[in-house]
Amino acid sequence: MSWAQASLLARGLCRGWGGICGAALTGAPFSQVPPQAPRGLHCSTAAHHSDSSLVPRPPEPPRRPAKALALHEELFRQAPDGARDKASFVQAVQKFGQHNVHRRGHVDFIYLALRKMREYGVERDLAVYNLLLDVFPKEVFRPRSVLHSIFIHYPRQQECGIAVLEQMENHGVMPNKETEFLLLQIFGRKSYPMLKFVRMKLWFSRFKNINPFPVPRDLPQDPVELARLGLRHMEPDLSARVTIYQMPSSKDLTGVADPTEPHIVGIQSPDQQAALARHNPARPIFVEGPFSLWLRDKCVYYHILRADLLPPEEREVEETPEEWNLYYPMQLDLDYGRSGWDDYEFDIDEVEEGPVFAICMAGAHDQATLAKWIQGLQETNPALAEIPVVFRLAGSTGELLAPSSGLEEPSPPPPEGQEDEEDSQQQRQQQGQS
Amino acid sequence: MSGCELFLRTAAAAARSCRALVAFTASHRALRTSPPSRAFAKELFLGKIEKKEVFPFPEVGQEELNEINQFVAPVEKFFTEEVDSQKIDQEGKIPHETLEKLKSLGLFGMQVPEEYGGLGLSNTMYARLGEIISLDASIAVTLAAHQAIGLKGIILAGSEAQKAKYLPKLASGEHIAAFCLTEPASGSDAASIQTRATLSEDKKHYVLNGSKVWITNGARANIFTVFAKTSIVDSDNSVKDKITAFIVERDFGGVTNGKPEDKLGIRGSDTCEVHFENTRVPVENVLGEVGGGFKVAMNILNSGRFSMGSAVAGMLKKLIEMTTEYACVRKQFNRSLSEFGLIQEKFALMAQKAYVMESMAYLTAGMLDQPGFPDCSIEAAMVKVFSSEGAWQCVSEALQVFGGSGYMKDCPLERILRDTRILLIFEGTNEILRMYIALTGLQHAGRILTARINELKRGNVTTIMETVGQRLRDSLGRTVDLGLTGKLGAVHPTVADSANKLEENVYYFGRTVETLLLRFGKTIVEEQMVLKRVANILINLYGMTAVLSRASRSIRVGLRNHDHEVLLANMFCTEAYYQNLFSLSQLDKYAPENLDEQIKKVSQQILEKRAYICAHPLDRTS
């Protein structure tokens, strides 16, 4: 019987067992592994709530005595002058190896280390993950017989290995040859961490560049630069020009500018400029917003300058001038058109919207600030002087999203409570895909 | 000085005899083709060959030929002995003495009628002279800008008074003309012309304001043909902006020009910006009607193109001489270059291209010389497209024969290559002319086929059955006979095979055009890649016709080396035949050869990002 068939059978068995054992053993790790092996695929992000995530959650209730965990914590606290960087993290992991020759309590240590990674800013460092995997003792957990591989061998350790891989996945870290080698040494080829590894290898390469509108991984800290990036991200026309209408008056690194002089950055394409010049001054145009835009884990707000759609009777029919092309006829004088067979235009109901003339991102969302933007726009759009501008700014109710924790986003009205990192990350993923 | 006089006298003599000859041939031809016949190229779109237009190949009388040769000899001598093209290219200007000599030879008024002091050459003779003038591209462009477009407006649309006032001085070269149409914002788009002429209060002057760019002879010219927008009150009392053509003298004031442009090729020609600032142009100087400038511009542009064919052919003949000499002298591996097949191939190509474009050019010139001002603008455009592309290809191949030494500045090939590049661009880029060729023909065919297509669309059973039956017969491989071959056919039996190929191509081209019109109707304007193929086929068909007609004549008359002509003709016809078959099959719906959809997709994606978007071959995802 092939291994695959055997493992399928085993899975069925496990599921049955899982039910039993899960009830019997508190926090049985079974439920985590076999039936949802492809959890790593974030196709179903919406349904994927933080409680199903392995990583930041240590096995509850902790089965090890609290003393052991506290000991591990101590390792991380030992860093001189409390520096939290890669070096001190690596040092802590190495110390664990030195102190504990038999690697006692390594699973707990790894879970702890996983949780600490973000604090130390090493959550995207492949070498650190490999170092963590290296904490596992080698050869011990490798299945030695068919039976071993059918019934999960050392499930707690395997699950811990998966947790490491899962955290890598969440931070978009692609495992490398070294990872593969370590996993082979620790768990052997026919193990769940190895399966996870293979799947990561397969799907990461397919999903890595799936977003046609990629956002750089490290976002600029300067709000003006961030606004520039966000505006470019939204504007499809590459000839559009970004203009900084006002620089923030005080530019300390926290980005909290003087509220009287917030930054105002706008974007406008030549086509939009032309459309604005053609706009009938009798019809008002609107400044609307703030609307939110997520760039990775940051939320920025923007405003648009737009007009209502012209009623059909007022639209000018674009007519081709008679004397247009000096060289060849622009239209043929024939009374029959395209035949149905060559007409590939599908009958689509399209919602027509009014034109958008410009977009801006500002440090404050009040009318005074936005009026400055409109003033600045007038320099390149003289027609704007004659068009009435109506400010339709949404109140606090219009903003659903709170700034993500601890970031220096100049505050739009009251945050609705801190969302934890996990959620904001998922939102980021959804935004990124949309 | 005396040499100068001699030239003058010869020119005058030639002109005099020409006049008589032209009058004679004109009356003679008028008798022969009294019923106005249809244009040849347009009929091809219906799958018909209008034999009368193209067979036999147009001839000139013996006396006229002698006159031409007599006239050509001194010009040729002057160009080969006295014009230093390399110096002109390096210094970026034509020496004053050279220009004076050109004027004394009468080359500034070749097509100006004799009563205004010009030579009054027929189109055929003009084409013949073009062969020689083209030996220096800068001079050729200067002369063409002066008379093919600069003063052409006055000949075509000018009033008697205007002609009498301006033409004599222009013909003698005392005044030089320039054609001012292009603007920074307006290439072929007439609607975006910004130069404006406003009528002064006393209604005696127009005040002209605006700038024109890339004006050949801009710094040298005294007389400008300028196109500007004027406000016209329409019949229904609405004010419209329309283009009007003006004759503007430099002396009217307010005419300035920018510094000479630094160009890739034709560096000796004078190209610069021309600015008009409150230039007061008298009302008498409106060319044609007020608001009729668009037509004037179109006519001028359409009339000048055919001559490029003979000009390029002349240049290619010279090129072949230069290149063969090198190929026969240069030795590698103890053999001269001329013994290598890959080198030989290049000479066959050059000879073939030269032969075809020469045939096309003189056929077109002959058609234009027929009485009644026949409209040969499609033919002229085809000649221009074929000859400019042939020139570029041949010069590039010739340079290849020279190898590394061809790339050096010392070798004239390098200069010729640079000079040739402009041919694909000016007088309407080849892309634009292809649109013109295809759309003008489709318009003609579309009108004639209207009734039939409407019936097909309405679902008239008889017409449908008729069409289906015809298609069925076509697909079963019928032999096409349009009457070119056979006993007493228009084509000599030696080239009958090629003629059959032409007939087959023409017939199926007609069918394809019908299908295209049925499929796309007037929206075919948007299908540029389809139009390009239609134009390519048509150019090939015209080329085939021209060489068949010329080769048949050569055989029948017994010209020297006519067997060589037959070879070239058959070679071109076969090549063009297979090219046409391929293009025709690409024009079918669902043709696997047709990659238009993919091409469009690729370019769309690239243009959206404005960059090459493939990842680097060395990139990794992990």
Short mmCIF file of C-alpha atoms in Angstrom, two decimals, chain A residues 11 51 73 92 136 216 283 287 416 428:
data_model
loop_
_atom_site.label_atom_id
_atom_site.label_comp_id
_atom_site.label_asym_id
_atom_site.label_seq_id
_atom_site.Cartn_x
_atom_site.Cartn_y
_atom_site.Cartn_z
CA ARG A 11 -6.45 10.82 8.40
CA ASP A 51 -8.59 32.55 16.92
CA GLU A 73 11.22 34.65 29.39
CA ALA A 92 18.65 34.49 23.47
CA PHE A 136 14.51 21.17 17.60
CA PRO A 216 6.29 48.54 -1.32
CA ARG A 283 -22.84 73.36 -12.38
CA VAL A 287 -15.13 68.12 -2.57
CA GLU A 416 -13.47 53.05 17.23
CA ARG A 428 -4.57 44.88 4.58
#
